[in-house]
Amino acid sequence: VIYWVRQHFLSLHEEDDRQAWVGTALKQLLGWLVALAMLVWLGASLSATEERKDMRDETVYMAFWIFVCLGVWITATYGERVFAGAPVEESKAFVEVWKILHNDWIRGFILLLGALPIGLYMLTHWLVVQVRGHSQVWKLHEHLSHWHWASVFVRATWLGLFHVLFVIVAGEGILVSLSM
């Protein structure tokens, strides 16, 4: 089905037809995903017991997998070139998010949470350069090379310290208050 959808999209020659078809296809996919989510929700609510009355976990899982499925379907169907050419730079929300992501505190938080994947990515890039003998431009590597790493490391260290102190203080505070 995905192959047929992609071939139909590529066969359209007029840009207006392509954009209208993308909108229609996304609405249809979102409708099917919402219907599937409702079926999963109904199944979860029917299987709820007296001990476990809330469905928070199921709701979070459904929301996460709906976005993952939507993203994979969009990328597999239309490819990156359709969305790379979209005028997102004109969006005020995109500009604000882009400004936020360039803050060293946010970069420190990203480094704190993703130190292992970022390190593995950089190691992979280094190995590819060593094996091939020349450096191929990788977008994420290019982006990471413009970070102010000293500032990012300091921010990540402070955030980690704040987290540990909060966990210790909050944990001990709760234990002391419950023991009284």
Coordinates of N, CA, C and O in Angstrom, one line a residue:
V1 N 0.8 -1.2 0.0 CA 0.0 0.0 0.0 C 0.9 1.2 0.0 O 0.6 2.2 -0.7
I2 N 2.0 1.2 0.8 CA 2.8 2.4 0.9 C 3.5 2.6 -0.5 O 3.7 3.7 -0.9
Y3 N 3.9 1.5 -1.2 CA 4.5 1.7 -2.5 C 3.5 2.3 -3.5 O 3.9 3.2 -4.2
W4 N 2.3 1.9 -3.4 CA 1.3 2.4 -4.4 C 1.1 3.9 -4.1 O 1.0 4.7 -5.0
V5 N 1.0 4.3 -2.8 CA 0.7 5.7 -2.4 C 1.9 6.5 -2.9 O 1.7 7.6 -3.5
R6 N 3.1 6.0 -2.7 CA 4.3 6.8 -3.1 C 4.3 6.9 -4.6 O 4.6 8.0 -5.2
Q7 N 4.0 5.9 -5.4 CA 4.0 6.0 -6.8 C 3.0 6.9 -7.3 O 3.2 7.7 -8.3
H8 N 1.8 6.9 -6.7 CA 0.7 7.8 -7.1 C 1.2 9.3 -6.8 O 0.9 10.2 -7.7
F9 N 1.8 9.5 -5.7 CA 2.3 10.8 -5.4 C 3.3 11.3 -6.4 O 3.3 12.5 -6.8
L10 N 4.2 10.5 -6.7 CA 5.3 10.8 -7.7 C 4.8 11.0 -9.1 O 5.4 11.7 -9.9
S11 N 3.6 10.4 -9.4 CA 3.1 10.5 -10.8 C 2.4 11.8 -11.0 O 2.1 12.2 -12.1
L12 N 2.0 12.5 -9.9 CA 1.3 13.8 -10.1 C 2.3 14.9 -10.5 O 3.4 15.0 -10.0
H13 N 2.0 15.6 -11.6 CA 2.9 16.6 -12.1 C 2.7 18.0 -11.6 O 3.6 18.8 -11.5
E14 N 1.5 18.4 -11.4 CA 1.2 19.7 -10.9 C 1.4 19.8 -9.4 O 1.0 18.9 -8.6
E15 N 2.1 20.9 -9.0 CA 2.4 21.0 -7.6 C 1.2 21.2 -6.7 O 1.1 20.7 -5.6
D16 N 0.1 21.9 -7.2 CA -1.1 22.1 -6.5 C -1.8 20.8 -6.3 O -2.3 20.5 -5.2
D17 N -1.8 19.9 -7.3 CA -2.4 18.6 -7.1 C -1.6 17.8 -6.1 O -2.2 17.1 -5.2
R18 N -0.3 17.9 -6.0 CA 0.5 17.1 -5.0 C 0.2 17.6 -3.6 O 0.0 16.8 -2.7
Q19 N 0.1 19.0 -3.5 CA -0.2 19.5 -2.1 C -1.6 19.1 -1.7 O -1.8 18.8 -0.5
A20 N -2.6 19.2 -2.5 CA -3.9 18.8 -2.2 C -4.0 17.3 -1.8 O -4.6 16.9 -0.9
W21 N -3.3 16.5 -2.6 CA -3.3 15.1 -2.3 C -2.6 14.7 -1.0 O -3.0 13.9 -0.3
V22 N -1.5 15.4 -0.7 CA -0.8 15.2 0.6 C -1.7 15.5 1.7 O -1.8 14.8 2.7
G23 N -2.4 16.7 1.6 CA -3.4 17.0 2.7 C -4.5 16.0 2.9 O -4.8 15.6 4.0
T24 N -5.0 15.5 1.8 CA -6.1 14.5 1.8 C -5.6 13.2 2.4 O -6.2 12.6 3.3
A25 N -4.4 12.8 2.0 CA -3.8 11.5 2.5 C -3.5 11.6 4.0 O -3.8 10.7 4.7
L26 N -3.0 12.8 4.4 CA -2.7 12.9 5.8 C -4.0 12.9 6.7 O -4.0 12.4 7.8
K27 N -5.0 13.6 6.2 CA -6.3 13.6 6.9 C -6.8 12.1 7.0 O -7.3 11.7 8.1
Q28 N -6.7 11.4 6.0 CA -7.2 10.0 6.0 C -6.4 9.2 6.9 O -6.9 8.4 7.7
L29 N -5.1 9.3 6.9 CA -4.2 8.5 7.8 C -4.5 8.9 9.3 O -4.6 8.0 10.1
L30 N -4.7 10.2 9.5 CA -4.9 10.6 10.9 C -6.3 10.1 11.4 O -6.4 9.6 12.5
G31 N -7.3 10.0 10.5 CA -8.6 9.4 10.8 C -8.4 8.0 11.2 O -9.0 7.5 12.2
W32 N -7.7 7.2 10.4 CA -7.5 5.8 10.7 C -6.7 5.6 12.0 O -7.0 4.7 12.8
L33 N -5.7 6.5 12.3 CA -5.0 6.3 13.5 C -5.8 6.7 14.7 O -5.7 6.0 15.8
V34 N -6.7 7.7 14.6 CA -7.6 8.0 15.7 C -8.6 6.8 15.9 O -8.9 6.4 17.0
A35 N -9.1 6.2 14.8 CA -10.0 5.1 15.0 C -9.3 3.9 15.6 O -9.8 3.2 16.5
L36 N -8.0 3.7 15.3 CA -7.3 2.6 15.9 C -7.0 2.9 17.4 O -7.1 2.0 18.2
A37 N -6.7 4.2 17.7 CA -6.5 4.6 19.1 C -7.8 4.4 19.9 O -7.7 3.9 21.0
M38 N -8.9 4.7 19.3 CA -10.2 4.5 20.0 C -10.4 3.0 20.3 O -10.9 2.6 21.4
L39 N -10.1 2.1 19.3 CA -10.2 0.7 19.6 C -9.3 0.2 20.6 O -9.7 -0.6 21.5
V40 N -8.0 0.7 20.6 CA -7.1 0.3 21.7 C -7.6 0.8 23.0 O -7.5 0.1 24.1
W41 N -8.1 2.0 23.1 CA -8.6 2.6 24.3 C -9.8 1.8 24.9 O -9.9 1.5 26.1
L42 N -10.7 1.4 24.0 CA -11.8 0.6 24.4 C -11.3 -0.8 24.9 O -11.8 -1.2 26.0
G43 N -10.4 -1.4 24.3 CA -9.8 -2.6 24.8 C -9.2 -2.5 26.1 O -9.3 -3.3 27.0
A44 N -8.4 -1.4 26.3 CA -7.8 -1.1 27.6 C -8.8 -0.9 28.7 O -8.7 -1.3 29.8
S45 N -9.9 -0.1 28.4 CA -10.9 0.1 29.4 C -11.7 -1.1 29.7 O -12.1 -1.2 30.9
L46 N -11.9 -2.0 28.8 CA -12.6 -3.2 29.1 C -11.7 -4.2 30.0 O -12.3 -4.9 30.7
S47 N -10.4 -4.1 29.8 CA -9.6 -4.9 30.6 C -9.1 -4.3 31.9 O -8.4 -4.9 32.7
A48 N -9.6 -3.1 32.3 CA -9.3 -2.5 33.5 C -9.9 -3.3 34.7 O -11.1 -3.7 34.6
T49 N -9.2 -3.4 35.8 CA -9.7 -4.1 36.9 C -9.9 -3.1 38.1 O -9.6 -1.9 38.0
E50 N -10.4 -3.7 39.2 CA -10.6 -2.8 40.3 C -9.3 -2.3 40.9 O -9.3 -1.2 41.4
E51 N -8.2 -3.1 40.8 CA -6.9 -2.7 41.4 C -6.3 -1.5 40.6 O -5.5 -0.7 41.0
R52 N -6.6 -1.6 39.3 CA -6.0 -0.6 38.4 C -7.1 0.1 37.6 O -7.5 -0.4 36.5
K53 N -7.5 1.2 38.0 CA -8.6 1.9 37.4 C -8.2 3.0 36.4 O -8.9 3.3 35.5
D54 N -7.0 3.5 36.5 CA -6.6 4.5 35.6 C -5.9 3.9 34.3 O -5.4 2.8 34.3
M55 N -5.9 4.7 33.3 CA -5.3 4.3 32.0 C -4.3 5.3 31.5 O -4.1 5.5 30.3
R56 N -3.5 5.8 32.4 CA -2.5 6.8 32.1 C -1.4 6.2 31.2 O -1.0 6.8 30.2
D57 N -0.9 5.0 31.6 CA 0.1 4.3 30.8 C -0.3 4.1 29.3 O 0.4 4.3 28.4
E58 N -1.6 3.5 29.2 CA -2.1 3.3 27.9 C -2.2 4.5 27.0 O -1.9 4.5 25.8
T59 N -2.6 5.6 27.7 CA -2.8 6.9 26.9 C -1.5 7.4 26.4 O -1.4 7.8 25.3
V60 N -0.5 7.4 27.3 CA 0.9 7.9 26.9 C 1.4 7.0 25.8 O 2.0 7.5 24.8
Y61 N 1.3 5.7 25.9 CA 1.8 4.8 24.9 C 1.1 5.0 23.5 O 1.7 5.0 22.5
M62 N -0.2 5.2 23.6 CA -1.0 5.4 22.4 C -0.6 6.7 21.7 O -0.4 6.7 20.5
A63 N -0.4 7.8 22.5 CA 0.0 9.0 21.9 C 1.4 8.9 21.3 O 1.6 9.4 20.1
F64 N 2.3 8.3 22.0 CA 3.7 8.1 21.4 C 3.6 7.4 20.1 O 4.2 7.8 19.1
W65 N 3.0 6.2 20.1 CA 3.0 5.4 18.9 C 2.2 6.0 17.7 O 2.5 5.7 16.6
I66 N 1.2 6.8 18.0 CA 0.5 7.5 17.0 C 1.4 8.5 16.3 O 1.5 8.5 15.0
F67 N 2.2 9.2 17.0 CA 3.2 10.2 16.4 C 4.3 9.4 15.7 O 4.7 9.9 14.6
V68 N 4.7 8.3 16.3 CA 5.8 7.5 15.6 C 5.2 7.0 14.2 O 5.9 7.1 13.2
C69 N 4.1 6.4 14.3 CA 3.5 5.9 13.0 C 3.2 7.0 12.0 O 3.5 6.8 10.8
L70 N 2.7 8.1 12.4 CA 2.5 9.2 11.5 C 3.8 9.7 10.9 O 3.9 9.9 9.7
G71 N 4.8 9.8 11.7 CA 6.1 10.3 11.2 C 6.7 9.3 10.2 O 7.2 9.7 9.2
V72 N 6.7 8.0 10.6 CA 7.2 7.0 9.7 C 6.5 6.9 8.4 O 7.0 6.9 7.3
W73 N 5.1 7.0 8.5 CA 4.3 6.9 7.3 C 4.6 8.1 6.3 O 4.7 8.0 5.1
I74 N 4.7 9.3 6.9 CA 4.9 10.5 6.1 C 6.2 10.4 5.4 O 6.4 10.7 4.2
T75 N 7.3 10.0 6.2 CA 8.6 10.0 5.6 C 8.7 8.9 4.5 O 9.3 9.1 3.5
A76 N 8.1 7.7 4.8 CA 8.1 6.6 3.8 C 7.3 6.9 2.6 O 7.7 6.5 1.5
T77 N 6.2 7.6 2.8 CA 5.3 7.9 1.6 C 5.9 9.0 0.7 O 5.9 8.9 -0.5
Y78 N 6.3 10.1 1.3 CA 6.6 11.3 0.6 C 8.1 11.6 0.5 O 8.5 12.4 -0.4
G79 N 8.8 11.1 1.4 CA 10.3 11.3 1.4 C 10.6 12.6 2.0 O 9.8 13.5 2.3
E80 N 11.9 12.8 2.3 CA 12.3 14.0 3.0 C 12.3 15.3 2.1 O 12.1 16.4 2.6
R81 N 12.4 15.1 0.8 CA 12.5 16.3 -0.1 C 11.2 17.1 -0.1 O 11.3 18.3 -0.2
V82 N 10.1 16.5 0.2 CA 8.8 17.3 0.2 C 8.8 18.2 1.4 O 8.4 19.3 1.3
F83 N 9.3 17.7 2.5 CA 9.2 18.4 3.8 C 10.4 19.3 3.9 O 10.4 20.3 4.7
A84 N 11.5 19.0 3.2 CA 12.7 19.9 3.3 C 12.4 21.2 2.5 O 12.9 22.2 2.9
G85 N 11.5 21.1 1.5 CA 11.2 22.3 0.8 C 10.1 23.1 1.3 O 9.7 24.2 0.8
A86 N 9.5 22.7 2.4 CA 8.4 23.4 3.0 C 8.8 24.7 3.7 O 9.9 24.7 4.2
P87 N 8.1 25.7 3.6 CA 8.5 27.0 4.1 C 8.3 27.1 5.6 O 7.5 27.9 6.1
V88 N 9.0 26.3 6.4 CA 8.9 26.3 7.8 C 9.6 27.5 8.5 O 9.3 27.9 9.6
E89 N 10.6 28.1 7.7 CA 11.3 29.2 8.3 C 10.4 30.4 8.5 O 10.7 31.3 9.3
E90 N 9.3 30.4 7.8 CA 8.3 31.5 7.9 C 7.4 31.4 9.2 O 6.8 32.3 9.6
S91 N 7.4 30.2 9.7 CA 6.5 29.9 10.9 C 7.1 30.6 12.1 O 8.3 30.4 12.5
K92 N 6.3 31.3 12.9 CA 6.8 31.9 14.1 C 7.1 30.9 15.2 O 8.1 31.0 15.9
A93 N 6.3 29.8 15.2 CA 6.6 28.7 16.2 C 7.9 28.1 15.9 O 8.7 27.8 16.8
F94 N 8.2 27.8 14.6 CA 9.5 27.2 14.3 C 10.7 28.1 14.6 O 11.7 27.7 15.2
V95 N 10.5 29.4 14.4 CA 11.6 30.3 14.7 C 11.8 30.4 16.2 O 13.0 30.4 16.7
E96 N 10.8 30.4 17.0 CA 10.9 30.4 18.5 C 11.6 29.1 19.0 O 12.4 29.1 19.9
V97 N 11.1 27.9 18.5 CA 11.7 26.7 18.9 C 13.2 26.6 18.5 O 14.0 26.2 19.3
W98 N 13.5 27.1 17.3 CA 14.9 27.2 16.9 C 15.8 28.0 17.8 O 16.9 27.7 18.1
K99 N 15.2 29.2 18.3 CA 15.9 30.0 19.2 C 16.1 29.3 20.5 O 17.2 29.4 21.1
I100 N 15.1 28.6 21.0 CA 15.2 27.9 22.3 C 16.3 26.8 22.2 O 17.1 26.6 23.1
L101 N 16.3 26.1 21.1 CA 17.3 25.0 20.9 C 18.7 25.5 20.8 O 19.7 24.7 21.0
H102 N 18.9 26.8 20.5 CA 20.3 27.3 20.5 C 20.8 27.8 21.8 O 21.9 28.4 21.9
N103 N 20.0 27.6 22.9 CA 20.4 28.0 24.2 C 21.3 27.0 24.8 O 21.1 25.8 24.6
D104 N 22.4 27.4 25.5 CA 23.3 26.4 26.0 C 22.7 25.6 27.2 O 23.2 24.4 27.4
W105 N 21.8 26.1 27.9 CA 21.1 25.3 28.9 C 20.3 24.1 28.3 O 20.4 23.0 28.8
I106 N 19.7 24.4 27.2 CA 18.9 23.3 26.5 C 19.9 22.3 25.9 O 19.7 21.1 26.0
R107 N 21.0 22.8 25.3 CA 22.0 21.9 24.8 C 22.6 21.1 25.9 O 22.9 19.9 25.7
G108 N 22.8 21.7 27.1 CA 23.4 20.9 28.2 C 22.4 19.8 28.6 O 22.8 18.7 29.0
F109 N 21.1 20.1 28.6 CA 20.1 19.1 28.9 C 20.1 18.0 27.9 O 20.0 16.8 28.3
I110 N 20.2 18.4 26.6 CA 20.2 17.3 25.6 C 21.5 16.5 25.8 O 21.4 15.2 25.7
L111 N 22.6 17.1 26.1 CA 23.8 16.3 26.3 C 23.7 15.4 27.6 O 24.1 14.3 27.5
L112 N 23.1 15.9 28.6 CA 22.9 15.1 29.8 C 22.0 13.9 29.6 O 22.3 12.8 30.0
L113 N 20.9 14.1 28.8 CA 20.1 13.0 28.5 C 20.6 12.0 27.4 O 20.4 10.8 27.4
G114 N 21.3 12.6 26.4 CA 21.7 11.8 25.3 C 23.2 11.7 25.1 O 23.7 11.6 24.0
A115 N 24.0 11.7 26.2 CA 25.4 11.6 26.2 C 25.9 10.3 25.4 O 26.8 10.4 24.6
L116 N 25.3 9.2 25.8 CA 25.7 8.0 25.2 C 25.4 7.9 23.7 O 26.3 7.6 22.9
P117 N 24.2 8.2 23.2 CA 23.9 8.2 21.8 C 24.7 9.3 21.0 O 25.2 9.0 19.9
I118 N 24.9 10.4 21.6 CA 25.8 11.5 20.9 C 27.2 11.0 20.8 O 27.8 11.1 19.8
G119 N 27.7 10.4 21.9 CA 29.1 9.8 21.9 C 29.2 8.7 20.8 O 30.2 8.7 20.1
L120 N 28.2 7.8 20.8 CA 28.3 6.7 19.8 C 28.2 7.3 18.4 O 28.9 6.8 17.4
Y121 N 27.4 8.3 18.2 CA 27.3 9.0 16.8 C 28.7 9.6 16.4 O 29.1 9.4 15.3
M122 N 29.3 10.3 17.4 CA 30.6 10.9 17.1 C 31.7 9.9 16.8 O 32.5 10.0 15.9
L123 N 31.6 8.8 17.6 CA 32.6 7.7 17.4 C 32.4 7.0 16.0 O 33.3 6.7 15.3
T124 N 31.1 6.8 15.6 CA 30.8 6.3 14.3 C 31.3 7.2 13.2 O 31.9 6.7 12.2
H125 N 31.1 8.5 13.4 CA 31.6 9.5 12.4 C 33.1 9.4 12.3 O 33.7 9.4 11.2
W126 N 33.8 9.3 13.4 CA 35.3 9.2 13.4 C 35.7 8.0 12.7 O 36.7 8.0 12.0
L127 N 35.1 6.8 13.0 CA 35.5 5.6 12.4 C 35.3 5.6 10.9 O 36.1 5.1 10.1
V128 N 34.2 6.2 10.4 CA 33.9 6.3 9.0 C 35.0 7.1 8.3 O 35.5 6.8 7.2
V129 N 35.4 8.2 9.0 CA 36.4 9.1 8.4 C 37.8 8.3 8.4 O 38.5 8.4 7.4
Q130 N 38.0 7.5 9.4 CA 39.3 6.7 9.4 C 39.3 5.7 8.3 O 40.3 5.4 7.7
V131 N 38.2 5.0 8.1 CA 38.1 3.9 7.1 C 38.1 4.5 5.7 O 38.8 4.0 4.8
R132 N 37.3 5.5 5.4 CA 37.2 6.0 4.1 C 38.4 7.0 3.7 O 38.6 7.2 2.5
G133 N 38.9 7.6 4.7 CA 40.1 8.5 4.4 C 39.7 9.9 4.1 O 40.5 10.8 4.1
H134 N 38.4 10.2 4.0 CA 37.9 11.6 3.7 C 36.7 11.8 4.5 O 35.9 10.9 4.8
S135 N 36.4 13.0 4.9 CA 35.3 13.3 5.7 C 34.1 13.7 4.8 O 34.1 14.5 4.0
Q136 N 33.0 12.9 5.1 CA 31.7 13.2 4.4 C 30.9 14.0 5.4 O 30.9 13.8 6.6
V137 N 30.2 15.0 4.9 CA 29.5 15.9 5.7 C 28.2 15.2 6.2 O 27.4 14.8 5.4
W138 N 28.1 15.1 7.5 CA 26.9 14.6 8.2 C 26.2 15.8 8.8 O 26.9 16.6 9.5
K139 N 24.9 15.9 8.6 CA 24.2 17.1 9.1 C 24.3 17.3 10.6 O 24.6 18.3 11.1
L140 N 24.1 16.2 11.4 CA 24.1 16.3 12.8 C 25.6 16.6 13.3 O 25.8 17.4 14.2
H141 N 26.6 16.0 12.7 CA 27.9 16.3 13.0 C 28.3 17.7 12.8 O 28.9 18.4 13.6
E142 N 27.8 18.2 11.6 CA 28.0 19.7 11.3 C 27.3 20.6 12.3 O 27.9 21.6 12.8
H143 N 26.1 20.2 12.8 CA 25.4 21.0 13.8 C 26.1 20.9 15.1 O 26.3 21.9 15.8
L144 N 26.6 19.7 15.5 CA 27.3 19.6 16.8 C 28.6 20.3 16.8 O 29.1 20.7 17.9
S145 N 29.2 20.5 15.7 CA 30.5 21.1 15.7 C 30.4 22.6 16.0 O 31.4 23.3 16.3
H146 N 29.2 23.2 15.9 CA 29.1 24.6 16.2 C 28.7 24.9 17.6 O 28.4 26.1 17.9
W147 N 28.6 23.9 18.4 CA 28.2 24.1 19.8 C 29.4 24.7 20.6 O 30.6 24.4 20.3
H148 N 29.1 25.5 21.6 CA 30.2 26.0 22.5 C 30.3 24.9 23.6 O 29.7 25.0 24.6
W149 N 31.2 23.9 23.3 CA 31.2 22.7 24.2 C 31.6 23.0 25.6 O 31.1 22.4 26.5
A150 N 32.5 24.0 25.9 CA 32.8 24.3 27.3 C 31.6 24.7 28.0 O 31.3 24.3 29.2
S151 N 30.8 25.6 27.5 CA 29.6 26.1 28.1 C 28.6 25.0 28.2 O 27.9 24.9 29.2
V152 N 28.4 24.2 27.2 CA 27.5 23.1 27.2 C 27.8 22.1 28.3 O 26.9 21.6 29.1
F153 N 29.1 21.8 28.5 CA 29.5 20.8 29.5 C 29.2 21.4 30.9 O 28.8 20.7 31.8
V154 N 29.5 22.7 31.1 CA 29.3 23.4 32.4 C 27.8 23.3 32.7 O 27.4 23.0 33.8
R155 N 26.9 23.6 31.7 CA 25.5 23.6 31.9 C 25.0 22.2 32.2 O 24.1 22.0 33.1
A156 N 25.5 21.2 31.5 CA 25.1 19.8 31.8 C 25.5 19.4 33.2 O 24.8 18.7 33.9
T157 N 26.7 19.8 33.6 CA 27.1 19.5 35.0 C 26.2 20.1 36.0 O 25.8 19.4 37.0
W158 N 25.9 21.4 35.8 CA 25.0 22.0 36.8 C 23.6 21.4 36.8 O 23.0 21.2 37.9
L159 N 23.1 21.1 35.6 CA 21.8 20.4 35.6 C 21.8 19.0 36.3 O 20.9 18.7 37.0
G160 N 22.9 18.3 36.0 CA 23.0 17.0 36.7 C 23.1 17.1 38.2 O 22.5 16.4 39.0
L161 N 23.9 18.1 38.7 CA 24.0 18.4 40.1 C 22.7 18.8 40.7 O 22.3 18.3 41.8
F162 N 22.0 19.7 40.0 CA 20.6 20.1 40.5 C 19.7 18.9 40.6 O 19.0 18.8 41.6
H163 N 19.8 18.0 39.6 CA 18.9 16.8 39.7 C 19.2 15.9 40.8 O 18.3 15.5 41.6
V164 N 20.5 15.6 41.0 CA 20.9 14.8 42.1 C 20.6 15.4 43.5 O 20.0 14.7 44.4
L165 N 20.8 16.7 43.6 CA 20.5 17.3 44.9 C 19.0 17.3 45.1 O 18.5 17.1 46.3
F166 N 18.2 17.6 44.1 CA 16.8 17.6 44.3 C 16.3 16.2 44.6 O 15.4 16.0 45.5
V167 N 16.8 15.1 44.0 CA 16.4 13.8 44.3 C 16.8 13.4 45.8 O 16.0 12.9 46.5
I168 N 18.0 13.8 46.2 CA 18.4 13.5 47.6 C 17.6 14.3 48.6 O 17.0 13.7 49.5
V169 N 17.4 15.6 48.3 CA 16.7 16.4 49.3 C 15.2 16.0 49.3 O 14.6 15.9 50.4
A170 N 14.6 15.9 48.2 CA 13.2 15.5 48.1 C 13.0 14.1 48.7 O 12.1 13.9 49.5
G171 N 13.9 13.1 48.4 CA 13.8 11.8 48.9 C 13.9 11.8 50.4 O 13.1 11.1 51.2
E172 N 15.0 12.4 50.9 CA 15.2 12.5 52.4 C 14.1 13.3 53.1 O 13.6 12.9 54.2
G173 N 13.7 14.4 52.5 CA 12.6 15.2 53.0 C 11.3 14.4 53.2 O 10.6 14.5 54.2
I174 N 11.0 13.6 52.2 CA 9.8 12.8 52.3 C 9.9 11.7 53.3 O 9.0 11.5 54.1
L175 N 11.1 11.0 53.4 CA 11.3 10.0 54.4 C 11.2 10.6 55.8 O 10.6 10.0 56.7
V176 N 11.8 11.8 56.0 CA 11.8 12.4 57.4 C 10.4 12.9 57.7 O 9.9 12.7 58.8
S177 N 9.7 13.4 56.7 CA 8.3 13.9 57.0 C 7.4 12.7 57.3 O 6.4 12.8 58.1
L178 N 7.6 11.6 56.6 CA 6.7 10.4 56.9 C 7.1 9.7 58.2 O 6.2 9.0 58.8
S179 N 8.3 9.8 58.6 CA 8.7 9.2 59.9 C 8.2 9.9 61.1 O 8.2 9.4 62.2
M180 N 7.8 11.1 61.0 CA 7.3 11.9 62.1 C 6.0 11.5 62.6 O 5.1 11.1 62.1

